[in-house]
Amino acid sequence: MSYTCTDLTKVHSQGLLVSKDNTCALYHGSTTPPNFYRAKGWITGNDSDINMDRGGFGRRKDGTNCGSIFDGVTAGGRLNLYAAQAFADYVTPWLARNGHKFQQGADVNDGLSRTLFKDAVERQNNPGNIKQEYNAEGGAATGLFCTIQLRKGKEYCVVNGAGIGDATAIQLICAPNQYEARVLSVGGIRNHGNAADNGGQLTMSIGVNGEVWTFSHPIGLQDFVLLCTDGVTDNIFYPEISTIIPLIVSLPAFDHDLKSLCPTVVGPNAHLPTYYELSRLFDLKTRQSMSTIKCEQIVVRLFHYTKWVTARKFELEQEYYSTEMKRNVLAKMLHGQKPGAGTDTEKERITKAMQGLDKDQLMMRNKKRDEVVGKTDDTLLVAFKPTCKK
């Protein structure tokens, strides 16, 4: 067995990780503006981001693949990052060793899934036990995992998994002249336009809080399994997710960052692009057959799509948090924590400057609410074929 996970010692996004045979791939990126992290005081110097999403992929001795993703709750900063990484570091190798214990039938796997999550949050799995810098006690994350069960003599296999919170597992059907996806998990389903988390999380050294949901579905041996955090699904027009995701992953245009902004995501009637609008924006004659697509292309193209859709919101939020940092400096001066407000005249000047920044921020909040859509967020995508065998 073998496995690959994001790296505990690297707080930033780690980009693309691919298995040697390209039957597994992971993309670790973020559309959150760096100034958000700087305003929170979570990064300094030349760091560009701090990515709370963590996970990995693995392979069992029988050649089947597996994967896990965990989304650290943003409000907790590095504490939740280290918790998410600790959960991935426990669950991913466990699946590579013991994935065969999951059998067809969601109800059958309920107890085992709960036990796996419960074991993952045990105090002995806290990386702070080894190095205090990485202490994750009390850190929280949502999560999801999948593993494959082969069916002897059958042209299909079974994907078994479980999750807590709002991560999503998706089947990408690999068949001639067919572009279709199916949502396998229930946790990622939410009302369109509502980016609120569905509730439920794992908390290091404390326990499993909320509903654990399991799933078990037959899929083709040539299909793909895709795991993604809400940084992806919140930026897709959910009623058409079964057609939009296959469209994105089959378009070579998304192999690179797109310079032009998606026109539907800005303006008074801004909305996430529908399948019809995307099909008008891109040349469908360039689409690859699903049978020729690699896992690497799936995760890269979906990440570039999220960057494209959130580009205008990214710009607005980067400016908003830049203004927030300026306001924080003035507030410290006003309260004597930094020099510069020693006289009444200086205090009056600083107060007026802060009021001006407040107006600027209100205007930007209104623009974010009324003129742009999408959600800037950390993103983790894991895609794998059911088995490494041809």
Coordinates of C-alpha atoms in Angstrom, one line a residue:
M1 CA 0.0 0.0 0.0
S2 CA 1.0 3.6 -0.5
Y3 CA -0.4 7.1 0.1
T4 CA 0.3 10.8 -0.5
C5 CA -1.0 13.7 1.6
T6 CA -0.6 17.4 1.8
D7 CA 2.4 18.4 4.0
L8 CA 1.9 19.4 7.7
T9 CA 4.9 21.7 7.6
K10 CA 3.7 23.8 4.7
V11 CA 0.9 26.1 5.6
H12 CA 0.5 27.5 2.1
S13 CA -1.2 25.9 -0.9
Q14 CA 0.8 23.1 -2.3
G15 CA -0.5 22.9 -5.9
L16 CA -0.6 19.7 -7.9
L17 CA 0.3 16.2 -6.5
V18 CA 0.0 13.2 -8.9
S19 CA 0.6 9.5 -8.5
K20 CA 3.2 8.0 -10.8
D21 CA 0.6 6.2 -13.0
N22 CA -1.8 9.3 -13.0
T23 CA -4.7 7.3 -11.6
C24 CA -4.7 9.7 -8.6
A25 CA -4.3 13.4 -8.5
L26 CA -4.7 16.2 -5.9
Y27 CA -4.9 20.0 -6.4
H28 CA -4.4 22.2 -3.4
G29 CA -5.1 25.9 -4.1
S30 CA -6.9 28.9 -2.8
T31 CA -9.0 31.8 -4.2
T32 CA -8.9 33.6 -0.9
P33 CA -7.2 37.0 -1.2
P34 CA -3.9 37.2 0.7
N35 CA -4.9 40.4 2.4
F36 CA -7.6 38.4 4.2
Y37 CA -4.9 36.4 5.9
R38 CA -2.8 39.4 6.6
A39 CA -5.7 41.3 8.1
K40 CA -6.2 38.4 10.4
G41 CA -2.5 38.3 11.3
W42 CA -2.1 34.6 10.1
I43 CA 0.6 35.3 7.6
T44 CA 3.5 37.7 7.4
G45 CA 6.3 38.6 5.0
N46 CA 6.3 37.0 1.6
D47 CA 3.7 34.3 2.4
S48 CA 0.8 34.4 0.0
D49 CA -1.8 32.2 1.7
I50 CA -2.6 29.7 4.4
N51 CA -4.7 26.8 3.1
M52 CA -7.0 25.2 5.6
D53 CA -8.1 22.4 3.3
R54 CA -6.0 19.2 3.7
G55 CA -6.2 15.6 2.3
G56 CA -4.6 12.9 0.2
F57 CA -5.0 9.8 -1.9
G58 CA -3.8 6.2 -1.4
R59 CA -3.6 2.8 -2.9
R60 CA -4.4 -0.6 -1.4
K61 CA -2.5 -3.8 -2.0
D62 CA -5.3 -5.0 -4.4
G63 CA -4.6 -1.9 -6.6
T64 CA -7.7 0.0 -5.7
N65 CA -7.5 3.7 -4.9
C66 CA -8.9 5.8 -2.1
G67 CA -9.0 9.4 -1.0
S68 CA -9.8 11.8 1.8
I69 CA -10.4 15.6 2.2
F70 CA -10.7 17.7 5.3
D71 CA -11.7 21.4 5.4
G72 CA -10.4 23.3 8.5
V73 CA -12.9 25.8 9.8
T74 CA -11.6 29.1 8.6
A75 CA -12.2 31.1 11.8
G76 CA -9.7 29.1 13.8
G77 CA -6.7 29.9 11.7
R78 CA -3.6 27.6 11.9
L79 CA -5.1 25.6 14.7
N80 CA -7.8 24.2 12.4
L81 CA -5.3 23.8 9.6
Y82 CA -3.3 21.5 11.8
A83 CA -6.4 19.6 12.8
A84 CA -7.5 19.1 9.2
Q85 CA -4.0 17.9 8.3
A86 CA -3.9 15.5 11.3
F87 CA -7.2 14.0 10.2
A88 CA -5.9 13.5 6.7
D89 CA -2.7 12.0 8.0
Y90 CA -4.7 9.4 10.0
V91 CA -7.5 8.6 7.7
T92 CA -5.7 8.3 4.3
P93 CA -3.1 5.6 5.4
W94 CA -5.8 3.9 7.4
L95 CA -7.9 3.5 4.2
A96 CA -4.9 2.3 2.2
R97 CA -4.4 -0.5 4.8
N98 CA -8.0 -1.2 5.8
G99 CA -10.3 0.0 3.0
H100 CA -11.4 -3.6 2.3
K101 CA -13.4 -3.5 5.6
F102 CA -16.0 -1.3 3.9
Q103 CA -18.7 -3.3 2.1
Q104 CA -21.5 -2.4 -0.3
G105 CA -24.4 -0.8 1.5
A106 CA -24.4 2.6 3.3
D107 CA -26.0 1.2 6.5
V108 CA -23.4 -1.6 6.7
N109 CA -20.6 1.0 6.9
D110 CA -22.2 3.4 9.3
G111 CA -20.6 2.0 12.5
L112 CA -17.2 1.6 10.9
S113 CA -17.3 5.2 9.5
R114 CA -18.1 6.7 12.9
T115 CA -15.4 4.7 14.6
L116 CA -12.8 5.9 12.0
F117 CA -13.7 9.5 12.5
K118 CA -13.8 9.0 16.3
D119 CA -10.3 7.4 16.2
A120 CA -9.0 10.3 14.0
V121 CA -9.8 12.9 16.7
E122 CA -8.2 11.0 19.5
R123 CA -5.6 13.0 21.5
Q124 CA -2.7 10.8 20.5
N125 CA -3.2 11.9 16.9
N126 CA -2.5 15.5 17.7
P127 CA 0.7 16.5 15.8
G128 CA 1.4 18.9 18.8
N129 CA 2.4 15.8 20.7
I130 CA 5.5 15.7 18.5
K131 CA 6.1 19.4 18.0
Q132 CA 4.1 22.0 19.9
E133 CA 4.2 24.4 17.0
Y134 CA 1.7 22.1 15.3
N135 CA -0.7 21.7 18.2
A136 CA -4.2 21.0 17.0
E137 CA -6.1 20.4 20.2
G138 CA -9.6 21.9 19.9
G139 CA -9.0 22.4 16.1
A140 CA -12.0 21.6 13.9
A141 CA -12.7 20.5 10.3
T142 CA -15.3 18.9 8.2
G143 CA -14.3 15.9 6.1
L144 CA -15.1 13.1 3.7
F145 CA -13.4 9.9 2.5
C146 CA -14.0 7.2 -0.2
T147 CA -12.6 3.8 -0.9
I148 CA -13.3 1.2 -3.6
Q149 CA -14.6 -2.4 -3.3
L150 CA -14.0 -4.6 -6.3
R151 CA -16.8 -7.0 -7.4
K152 CA -15.3 -10.3 -8.7
G153 CA -16.3 -11.0 -12.3
K154 CA -18.2 -7.7 -12.6
E155 CA -17.7 -4.8 -14.9
Y156 CA -18.3 -2.4 -12.1
C157 CA -17.1 -1.7 -8.6
V158 CA -18.5 0.0 -5.5
V159 CA -17.4 3.3 -4.0
N160 CA -18.0 3.4 -0.3
G161 CA -17.5 6.4 1.9
A162 CA -18.6 8.8 4.6
G163 CA -18.5 12.4 5.5
I164 CA -19.4 15.1 8.0
G165 CA -20.1 18.6 7.0
D166 CA -20.3 19.9 3.4
A167 CA -17.6 18.2 1.3
T168 CA -18.8 16.4 -1.8
A169 CA -18.0 13.1 -3.6
I170 CA -18.9 12.9 -7.3
Q171 CA -18.8 10.2 -9.9
L172 CA -17.6 11.2 -13.4
I173 CA -19.0 8.7 -15.9
C174 CA -16.4 7.6 -18.5
A175 CA -18.2 6.4 -21.6
P176 CA -18.1 7.2 -25.3
N177 CA -20.0 10.3 -26.2
Q178 CA -21.2 10.7 -22.7
Y179 CA -20.6 13.7 -20.4
E180 CA -22.3 13.1 -17.1
A181 CA -21.7 13.3 -13.4
R182 CA -23.5 12.0 -10.3
V183 CA -23.3 13.4 -6.8
L184 CA -22.6 10.4 -4.5
S185 CA -22.7 12.1 -1.1
V186 CA -25.4 14.0 0.6
G187 CA -23.3 16.4 2.6
G188 CA -22.4 18.7 -0.2
I189 CA -26.0 19.3 -1.2
R190 CA -27.2 22.7 -0.2
N191 CA -29.7 25.2 -1.5
H192 CA -28.4 27.1 -4.5
G193 CA -27.0 30.5 -3.4
N194 CA -26.6 29.4 0.3
A195 CA -22.9 29.1 1.1
A196 CA -23.6 28.3 4.8
D197 CA -22.0 25.1 6.1
N198 CA -24.4 22.2 6.7
G199 CA -23.2 21.6 10.2
G200 CA -21.1 18.9 11.8
Q201 CA -17.4 18.7 12.3
L202 CA -14.5 16.8 13.8
T203 CA -12.8 18.4 16.7
M204 CA -9.3 17.2 17.8
S205 CA -9.2 15.7 21.3
I206 CA -12.9 16.5 21.8
G207 CA -15.0 14.4 19.5
V208 CA -17.3 14.0 16.5
N209 CA -20.0 16.7 16.5
G210 CA -23.0 16.4 14.2
E211 CA -24.3 13.9 11.7
V212 CA -22.0 11.4 10.0
W213 CA -23.5 10.3 6.6
T214 CA -22.4 7.3 4.7
F215 CA -22.9 6.4 1.0
S216 CA -22.3 3.3 -1.2
H217 CA -22.8 3.3 -5.0
P218 CA -21.8 1.1 -7.9
I219 CA -19.7 2.8 -10.5
G220 CA -17.9 1.7 -13.7
L221 CA -14.3 0.5 -13.5
Q222 CA -13.3 3.3 -15.9
D223 CA -15.2 6.1 -14.2
F224 CA -13.6 8.7 -12.0
V225 CA -14.2 9.5 -8.3
L226 CA -13.9 13.2 -7.5
L227 CA -13.7 14.6 -4.0
C228 CA -14.0 18.4 -3.5
T229 CA -14.4 20.9 -0.7
D230 CA -17.0 23.7 -0.8
G231 CA -14.5 26.0 -2.4
V232 CA -15.4 24.3 -5.6
T233 CA -19.1 23.4 -5.3
D234 CA -20.1 26.8 -4.0
N235 CA -19.0 28.2 -7.3
I236 CA -21.0 25.9 -9.5
F237 CA -24.6 26.4 -10.5
Y238 CA -25.8 23.5 -8.4
P239 CA -29.0 22.5 -10.2
E240 CA -26.8 21.7 -13.2
I241 CA -23.8 20.3 -11.5
S242 CA -24.2 16.9 -13.2
T243 CA -23.6 18.5 -16.6
I244 CA -21.4 21.5 -15.7
I245 CA -18.6 19.6 -14.0
P246 CA -18.1 17.2 -17.0
L247 CA -18.1 20.3 -19.3
I248 CA -15.4 22.0 -17.3
V249 CA -13.1 19.0 -17.0
S250 CA -13.4 18.2 -20.7
L251 CA -12.4 21.7 -21.9
P252 CA -8.7 22.3 -22.6
A253 CA -9.4 26.0 -22.2
F254 CA -9.2 25.4 -18.4
D255 CA -5.7 24.0 -18.6
H256 CA -4.5 27.5 -17.8
D257 CA -5.7 30.6 -15.9
L258 CA -8.2 32.5 -18.0
K259 CA -7.4 36.2 -18.4
S260 CA -10.9 37.3 -19.3
L261 CA -13.6 37.4 -16.6
C262 CA -16.8 35.4 -16.9
P263 CA -19.4 38.0 -17.9
T264 CA -22.3 36.4 -15.9
V265 CA -20.6 36.9 -12.5
V266 CA -20.5 40.7 -12.5
G267 CA -23.1 43.4 -12.8
P268 CA -26.6 44.0 -11.4
N269 CA -27.8 40.6 -12.5
A270 CA -24.7 38.6 -11.6
H271 CA -25.1 34.9 -11.2
L272 CA -23.1 31.7 -11.5
P273 CA -22.9 30.6 -15.1
T274 CA -25.3 28.0 -16.3
Y275 CA -24.5 25.1 -18.6
Y276 CA -26.0 26.9 -21.5
E277 CA -24.0 30.1 -20.8
L278 CA -20.8 28.1 -20.5
S279 CA -21.5 26.2 -23.7
R280 CA -21.9 29.6 -25.5
L281 CA -18.6 31.0 -24.1
F282 CA -16.4 28.0 -25.1
D283 CA -16.0 26.0 -28.3
L284 CA -17.6 22.6 -27.5
K285 CA -15.8 21.2 -30.6
T286 CA -12.6 21.3 -28.5
R287 CA -14.0 19.0 -25.8
Q288 CA -12.0 15.9 -24.9
S289 CA -13.7 12.5 -24.6
M290 CA -13.9 11.5 -21.0
S291 CA -12.0 8.3 -21.9
T292 CA -8.9 10.4 -22.8
I293 CA -8.9 12.7 -19.7
K294 CA -6.5 12.2 -16.9
C295 CA -7.0 12.8 -13.2
E296 CA -4.4 15.6 -13.3
Q297 CA -6.5 17.4 -15.9
I298 CA -9.7 17.1 -13.8
V299 CA -8.3 18.7 -10.7
V300 CA -6.4 21.4 -12.5
R301 CA -9.3 22.4 -14.8
L302 CA -11.8 22.6 -11.9
F303 CA -9.4 24.8 -9.9
H304 CA -8.9 27.2 -12.8
Y305 CA -12.6 27.4 -13.3
T306 CA -13.0 28.5 -9.6
K307 CA -10.3 31.1 -10.1
W308 CA -12.1 32.4 -13.2
V309 CA -15.5 32.6 -11.6
T310 CA -14.3 34.3 -8.4
A311 CA -11.8 36.7 -10.1
R312 CA -13.9 39.9 -9.5
K313 CA -14.8 38.9 -6.0
F314 CA -11.1 38.3 -5.3
E315 CA -10.2 41.8 -6.5
L316 CA -12.9 43.4 -4.3
E317 CA -12.0 41.4 -1.2
Q318 CA -8.3 42.1 -1.7
E319 CA -9.1 45.8 -1.7
Y320 CA -11.5 45.5 1.2
Y321 CA -9.0 43.8 3.5
S322 CA -6.3 46.2 2.4
T323 CA -8.6 48.9 3.7
E324 CA -9.2 46.9 6.8
M325 CA -5.4 46.8 7.5
K326 CA -5.1 50.5 7.1
R327 CA -8.0 51.0 9.5
N328 CA -6.4 48.6 12.0
V329 CA -3.2 50.7 12.0
L330 CA -5.2 53.9 12.6
A331 CA -7.2 52.3 15.4
K332 CA -4.0 51.3 17.2
M333 CA -2.7 54.9 16.8
L334 CA -5.9 56.2 18.3
H335 CA -5.8 53.9 21.3
G336 CA -2.2 54.6 22.0
Q337 CA -0.9 51.2 20.8
K338 CA 1.2 52.9 18.0
P339 CA 2.6 56.4 17.9
G340 CA 0.9 59.2 15.9
A341 CA -2.1 60.4 17.9
G342 CA -0.4 62.4 20.7
T343 CA -2.5 65.5 20.2
D344 CA -6.2 66.3 19.9
T345 CA -5.6 67.5 16.4
E346 CA -4.0 64.2 15.4
K347 CA -6.8 62.2 17.0
E348 CA -9.4 64.2 15.1
R349 CA -7.5 63.7 11.8
I350 CA -7.2 59.9 12.5
T351 CA -10.9 59.7 13.4
K352 CA -11.9 61.4 10.2
A353 CA -9.6 59.1 8.2
M354 CA -11.2 56.0 9.9
Q355 CA -14.7 57.3 9.0
G356 CA -13.6 57.6 5.4
L357 CA -12.3 54.1 5.4
D358 CA -15.6 52.9 6.9
K359 CA -17.5 54.4 4.0
D360 CA -15.2 52.8 1.5
Q361 CA -15.7 49.4 3.1
L362 CA -19.4 49.8 3.1
M363 CA -19.4 50.6 -0.6
M364 CA -17.2 47.5 -1.2
R365 CA -19.5 45.3 0.9
N366 CA -22.5 46.5 -1.2
K367 CA -20.7 45.7 -4.4
K368 CA -19.8 42.3 -3.2
R369 CA -23.4 41.7 -2.3
D370 CA -25.1 43.2 -5.4
E371 CA -22.6 43.0 -8.2
V372 CA -20.6 39.8 -7.9
V373 CA -21.2 36.2 -7.1
G374 CA -19.1 33.2 -6.2
K375 CA -17.2 32.4 -3.0
T376 CA -13.5 32.9 -2.4
D377 CA -12.2 30.1 -0.4
D378 CA -9.5 27.4 0.1
T379 CA -9.9 24.6 -2.4
L380 CA -8.9 20.9 -2.4
L381 CA -9.7 18.5 -5.2
V382 CA -8.8 14.8 -5.2
A383 CA -9.6 12.7 -8.3
F384 CA -8.9 9.0 -8.8
K385 CA -9.7 6.0 -10.9
P386 CA -11.2 3.1 -9.0
T387 CA -8.1 1.0 -9.6
C388 CA -4.6 1.3 -11.0
K389 CA -5.2 -1.7 -13.2
K390 CA -5.9 -1.2 -16.9

